[in-house]
Amino acid sequence: MPHPVTEAYVTAAPGVRLWTERRGDPDAPPLLLVMGAGASGIGWPEPLLDALAEHHHVIRYDHRDTGRSTTAYDEHPYPVTDLARDVVAVLDGLEVPRAHVAGLSLGGMLTQLVLADHPERLLSATLIGTCALSTRPYVAPDGTVTQSADLPPIAPEILEIWQSFGAERGPEAELDWRVEHWRALAGGQLPFDAAYFRDLERAVITHSGTHVSSTAHGRADDSGMLRTEALARNEVPTLVVSGTAEPVFPPPHPQHIAQVVGNARVLEVPGMGHALPPAVLGPLVRGILHHTRAAA
């Protein structure tokens, strides 16, 4: 049977309302999903949500300047750290004292900020396709030391396609661009299903009411995000997902996170890039559920 789904808006700041959705048993342990930069919560695939909702009260939401949440940046610019405050505001608005939290890409950075600044609100953390908010170096198994700033950069083909993010395009041309963006993000180790990602983006556009992507998060001030010492002291059980095809924060970024964040361990998902195609959903769900059960 489909899981019950409810929608609500929460106030994150004066003049800022965030769209939220909940599914699954309200009495099950809450699991909040935090999307990446410029991405609506609709980007979390339905099969992933339904599988997680077998065991959790699953919450997703639209960041400000995405989806159905308030478009705010051009009138009132905000720093990226405000998006982490929004994570806590969602929990407050839905009256959730503590939750398991999983974040993808920028969502993984926001989850680290919450780990550092509000650890009492987290039952566990899962970090997917992200980098450490720490200046501590990475030490390879052979003892080689790499400074955090010298870890592998974003793949050039990703940076190239990002140059046209938010450019003016018609609806179908925008869908074409988004599918090719996903093709690059997927990393190339698994077969790419263009129709799957086109359907996903059609749902995002229908939900948002526009095919125009906001560039707000890319323009927001990203200073003040380092939490080196606080993350080293972390005690919240933390899972770091390592995709072997990850083109944005490739290995050893996940291994670095597990070294510099206390109480963290790595789960490798073969073939996974910076995307959520059907082939990686099973291993990802199993990994998250094993992690949340262990944390409980």
Coordinates of C-alpha atoms in Angstrom, one line a residue:
M1 CA 0.0 0.0 0.0
P2 CA 1.2 3.6 -0.7
H3 CA 2.4 5.4 2.4
P4 CA 0.3 8.3 3.6
V5 CA 1.8 11.6 2.3
T6 CA 1.1 15.0 3.8
E7 CA 2.4 18.4 2.8
A8 CA 2.9 21.5 5.0
Y9 CA 4.7 24.8 5.0
V10 CA 7.0 25.9 7.8
T11 CA 8.4 29.3 8.6
A12 CA 12.2 29.3 8.5
A13 CA 12.9 33.0 8.9
P14 CA 10.9 36.2 8.5
G15 CA 9.3 36.1 5.1
V16 CA 10.7 32.6 4.3
R17 CA 8.4 29.6 4.1
L18 CA 9.6 26.2 3.2
W19 CA 7.5 23.4 1.5
T20 CA 7.7 20.1 3.3
E21 CA 6.4 16.6 2.7
R22 CA 6.1 13.7 5.1
R23 CA 5.3 10.0 4.4
G24 CA 5.2 6.9 6.4
D25 CA 4.1 6.1 9.9
P26 CA 4.2 9.3 12.0
D27 CA 5.3 7.3 15.0
A28 CA 8.3 5.8 13.2
P29 CA 11.8 7.3 13.7
P30 CA 12.0 10.5 11.6
L31 CA 14.4 10.7 8.7
L32 CA 15.0 14.1 7.1
L33 CA 16.4 14.2 3.6
V34 CA 18.4 17.3 2.6
M35 CA 18.9 18.0 -1.2
G36 CA 21.9 19.6 -2.9
A37 CA 22.4 23.2 -4.2
G38 CA 19.6 24.6 -6.3
A39 CA 17.7 21.3 -6.1
S40 CA 14.1 20.8 -5.0
G41 CA 13.2 18.0 -2.6
I42 CA 11.4 16.4 -5.5
G43 CA 14.9 15.3 -6.6
W44 CA 14.7 12.4 -4.1
P45 CA 13.4 9.5 -6.2
E46 CA 10.0 8.1 -5.2
P47 CA 11.2 4.5 -4.9
L48 CA 13.9 5.6 -2.5
L49 CA 11.3 7.5 -0.4
D50 CA 8.9 4.6 -0.3
A51 CA 11.6 2.1 0.7
L52 CA 12.9 4.3 3.5
A53 CA 9.3 4.9 4.6
E54 CA 8.9 1.2 5.3
H55 CA 10.9 1.9 8.5
H56 CA 10.9 5.7 8.9
H57 CA 8.7 8.8 9.0
V58 CA 10.5 10.3 5.9
I59 CA 10.6 14.1 5.5
R60 CA 11.8 16.0 2.5
Y61 CA 11.6 19.7 1.7
D62 CA 12.4 22.4 -0.8
H63 CA 15.3 24.7 0.1
R64 CA 14.5 28.4 -0.1
D65 CA 14.8 29.5 -3.8
T66 CA 13.8 26.0 -5.0
G67 CA 10.5 24.3 -5.7
R68 CA 7.5 25.7 -3.8
S69 CA 9.5 27.4 -1.1
T70 CA 10.0 31.2 -0.9
T71 CA 12.1 32.8 -3.6
A72 CA 14.1 35.1 -1.4
Y73 CA 17.7 35.6 -2.5
D74 CA 17.5 38.5 -5.0
E75 CA 15.6 40.7 -2.5
H76 CA 17.4 39.5 0.6
P77 CA 20.7 37.7 0.0
Y78 CA 21.7 35.1 2.5
P79 CA 24.8 33.0 3.3
V80 CA 24.9 29.3 2.7
T81 CA 25.0 28.8 6.5
D82 CA 21.3 30.1 6.6
L83 CA 20.4 27.0 4.6
A84 CA 21.7 24.9 7.5
R85 CA 19.6 26.9 9.9
D86 CA 16.7 26.0 7.6
V87 CA 17.4 22.3 8.3
V88 CA 16.7 22.9 12.0
A89 CA 13.8 25.2 11.2
V90 CA 12.1 22.3 9.3
L91 CA 12.5 20.1 12.4
D92 CA 11.2 22.8 14.6
G93 CA 8.3 23.6 12.3
L94 CA 7.2 19.9 12.2
E95 CA 7.8 19.5 15.9
V96 CA 10.5 16.9 15.5
P97 CA 12.9 17.0 18.5
R98 CA 15.5 14.7 16.9
A99 CA 15.9 13.0 13.6
H100 CA 18.1 10.9 11.4
V101 CA 19.4 13.3 8.7
A102 CA 20.8 12.4 5.2
G103 CA 22.2 15.0 3.0
L104 CA 23.4 14.9 -0.7
S105 CA 26.1 17.2 -2.1
L106 CA 25.5 20.6 -0.5
G107 CA 22.9 18.8 1.7
G108 CA 25.8 16.8 3.1
M109 CA 27.6 20.0 4.0
L110 CA 24.5 21.4 5.6
T111 CA 24.2 18.2 7.6
Q112 CA 27.8 18.6 8.8
L113 CA 26.9 22.1 10.0
V114 CA 24.0 20.8 12.0
L115 CA 26.3 18.0 13.3
A116 CA 28.7 20.7 14.5
D117 CA 26.3 23.3 15.7
H118 CA 23.2 21.3 16.8
P119 CA 24.2 17.7 17.5
E120 CA 21.4 17.3 20.0
R121 CA 18.9 17.4 17.1
L122 CA 20.4 14.4 15.2
L123 CA 19.9 10.7 15.9
S124 CA 22.4 9.9 13.0
A125 CA 23.8 11.5 9.9
T126 CA 24.4 10.2 6.4
L127 CA 26.6 12.2 4.1
I128 CA 26.4 11.5 0.4
G129 CA 28.5 13.0 -2.4
T130 CA 30.1 15.7 -0.4
C131 CA 33.3 17.0 1.2
A132 CA 34.5 17.6 4.7
L133 CA 34.1 21.0 6.3
S134 CA 37.5 20.6 7.9
T135 CA 41.1 21.7 7.3
R136 CA 42.6 18.5 8.7
P137 CA 44.6 16.6 6.1
Y138 CA 43.9 13.2 4.6
V139 CA 46.2 10.3 5.5
A140 CA 46.2 7.6 2.9
P141 CA 46.6 3.9 3.9
D142 CA 50.3 4.1 2.8
G143 CA 50.9 7.0 5.1
T144 CA 50.9 9.7 2.4
V145 CA 49.5 13.0 3.8
T146 CA 47.4 15.2 1.5
Q147 CA 46.2 18.6 2.6
S148 CA 42.4 19.1 2.4
A149 CA 42.8 21.8 -0.2
D150 CA 44.8 19.4 -2.4
L151 CA 42.2 16.6 -2.6
P152 CA 40.9 15.8 -6.1
P153 CA 38.9 18.7 -7.7
I154 CA 35.6 18.6 -9.4
A155 CA 35.8 16.9 -12.8
P156 CA 36.4 19.4 -15.7
E157 CA 33.3 18.2 -17.6
I158 CA 31.1 19.0 -14.6
L159 CA 32.6 22.5 -14.2
E160 CA 32.0 23.1 -18.0
I161 CA 28.4 22.1 -17.9
W162 CA 27.8 24.2 -14.8
Q163 CA 28.9 27.3 -16.8
S164 CA 25.4 27.2 -18.4
F165 CA 23.4 26.4 -15.3
G166 CA 20.4 28.8 -15.2
A167 CA 20.8 30.0 -18.7
E168 CA 17.7 31.1 -20.6
R169 CA 16.2 28.1 -22.4
G170 CA 12.7 26.9 -23.4
P171 CA 11.1 24.1 -21.4
E172 CA 12.2 21.2 -23.7
A173 CA 15.7 22.6 -24.1
E174 CA 15.9 22.9 -20.3
L175 CA 14.9 19.3 -20.0
D176 CA 17.5 18.3 -22.5
W177 CA 20.2 20.3 -20.6
R178 CA 19.2 18.7 -17.2
V179 CA 19.3 15.2 -18.7
E180 CA 22.8 15.8 -20.0
H181 CA 23.8 17.3 -16.6
W182 CA 22.6 14.1 -14.9
R183 CA 24.5 12.0 -17.5
A184 CA 27.8 13.8 -16.5
L185 CA 27.0 13.6 -12.8
A186 CA 26.2 9.9 -13.0
G187 CA 29.9 9.2 -13.6
G188 CA 29.7 6.7 -16.5
Q189 CA 30.2 3.4 -14.6
L190 CA 26.6 2.3 -14.9
P191 CA 24.3 2.4 -17.9
F192 CA 22.6 5.8 -18.1
D193 CA 18.7 5.9 -18.4
A194 CA 17.9 9.2 -20.0
A195 CA 14.2 8.6 -19.8
Y196 CA 14.3 8.0 -16.0
F197 CA 16.1 11.4 -15.4
R198 CA 13.8 13.2 -17.9
D199 CA 10.8 11.9 -16.0
L200 CA 12.4 13.0 -12.7
E201 CA 13.0 16.5 -14.0
R202 CA 9.5 16.8 -15.5
A203 CA 8.2 16.1 -11.9
V204 CA 10.5 18.7 -10.5
I205 CA 9.3 21.3 -13.1
T206 CA 5.6 20.4 -12.5
H207 CA 6.1 20.7 -8.7
S208 CA 8.0 24.0 -9.0
G209 CA 5.7 25.6 -11.6
T210 CA 8.6 26.8 -13.7
H211 CA 11.4 25.3 -15.8
V212 CA 13.8 28.1 -14.8
S213 CA 16.5 27.0 -12.3
S214 CA 17.5 29.4 -9.6
T215 CA 21.2 30.3 -9.3
A216 CA 20.8 31.7 -5.8
H217 CA 22.7 29.0 -4.0
G218 CA 25.7 29.3 -6.3
R219 CA 25.8 33.1 -5.6
A220 CA 25.4 32.8 -1.8
D221 CA 28.3 33.6 0.4
D222 CA 30.0 30.3 1.4
S223 CA 32.3 31.7 4.0
G224 CA 32.1 30.6 7.7
M225 CA 31.4 27.0 6.9
L226 CA 34.5 25.3 8.4
R227 CA 33.8 23.3 11.5
T228 CA 37.2 21.5 11.9
E229 CA 37.3 21.1 15.7
A230 CA 33.6 20.6 16.3
L231 CA 33.4 17.8 13.7
A232 CA 36.5 16.1 15.2
R233 CA 34.6 15.9 18.5
N234 CA 31.4 14.5 16.8
E235 CA 29.7 11.7 18.6
V236 CA 26.6 11.3 16.4
P237 CA 26.8 8.1 14.4
T238 CA 27.8 9.2 10.9
L239 CA 27.7 7.2 7.6
V240 CA 29.8 8.5 4.6
V241 CA 28.7 7.1 1.3
S242 CA 31.5 6.7 -1.2
G243 CA 30.5 6.3 -4.9
T244 CA 33.2 4.8 -7.0
A245 CA 32.1 6.9 -10.0
E246 CA 31.7 10.2 -8.1
P247 CA 32.8 13.1 -10.3
V248 CA 32.2 16.0 -8.0
F249 CA 33.8 14.8 -4.7
P250 CA 35.7 11.7 -5.8
P251 CA 37.5 9.3 -3.5
P252 CA 39.3 9.9 -1.3
H253 CA 36.9 12.7 -0.2
P254 CA 34.6 10.2 1.6
Q255 CA 37.6 8.6 3.3
H256 CA 38.8 12.0 4.3
I257 CA 35.4 12.8 5.9
A258 CA 35.5 9.6 7.8
Q259 CA 38.9 10.5 9.2
V260 CA 38.1 14.1 10.3
V261 CA 34.6 13.6 11.5
G262 CA 34.3 11.7 14.8
N263 CA 32.3 8.5 14.9
A264 CA 32.1 8.2 11.1
R265 CA 32.5 5.2 8.8
V266 CA 32.5 4.7 5.0
L267 CA 30.0 2.7 2.9
E268 CA 31.1 2.2 -0.7
V269 CA 28.4 1.9 -3.4
P270 CA 30.0 0.5 -6.6
G271 CA 29.2 2.5 -9.7
M272 CA 27.5 5.4 -7.9
G273 CA 28.3 8.9 -9.1
H274 CA 26.7 12.2 -8.0
A275 CA 23.2 11.0 -8.9
L276 CA 20.5 8.6 -7.7
P277 CA 19.7 6.2 -10.6
P278 CA 17.7 3.0 -9.9
A279 CA 20.8 0.8 -9.8
V280 CA 22.2 2.5 -6.7
L281 CA 18.9 2.9 -4.7
G282 CA 18.9 -0.7 -3.3
P283 CA 22.4 -0.6 -1.9
L284 CA 21.9 3.0 -0.7
V285 CA 18.6 2.2 1.1
R286 CA 20.1 -0.9 2.7
G287 CA 23.1 1.1 3.9
I288 CA 21.0 3.9 5.3
L289 CA 18.6 1.5 7.1
H290 CA 21.5 -0.5 8.6
H291 CA 23.0 2.7 9.8
T292 CA 19.8 4.1 11.3
R293 CA 19.0 0.8 13.1
A294 CA 22.5 0.6 14.5
A295 CA 22.3 4.2 15.7
A296 CA 19.0 3.5 17.4

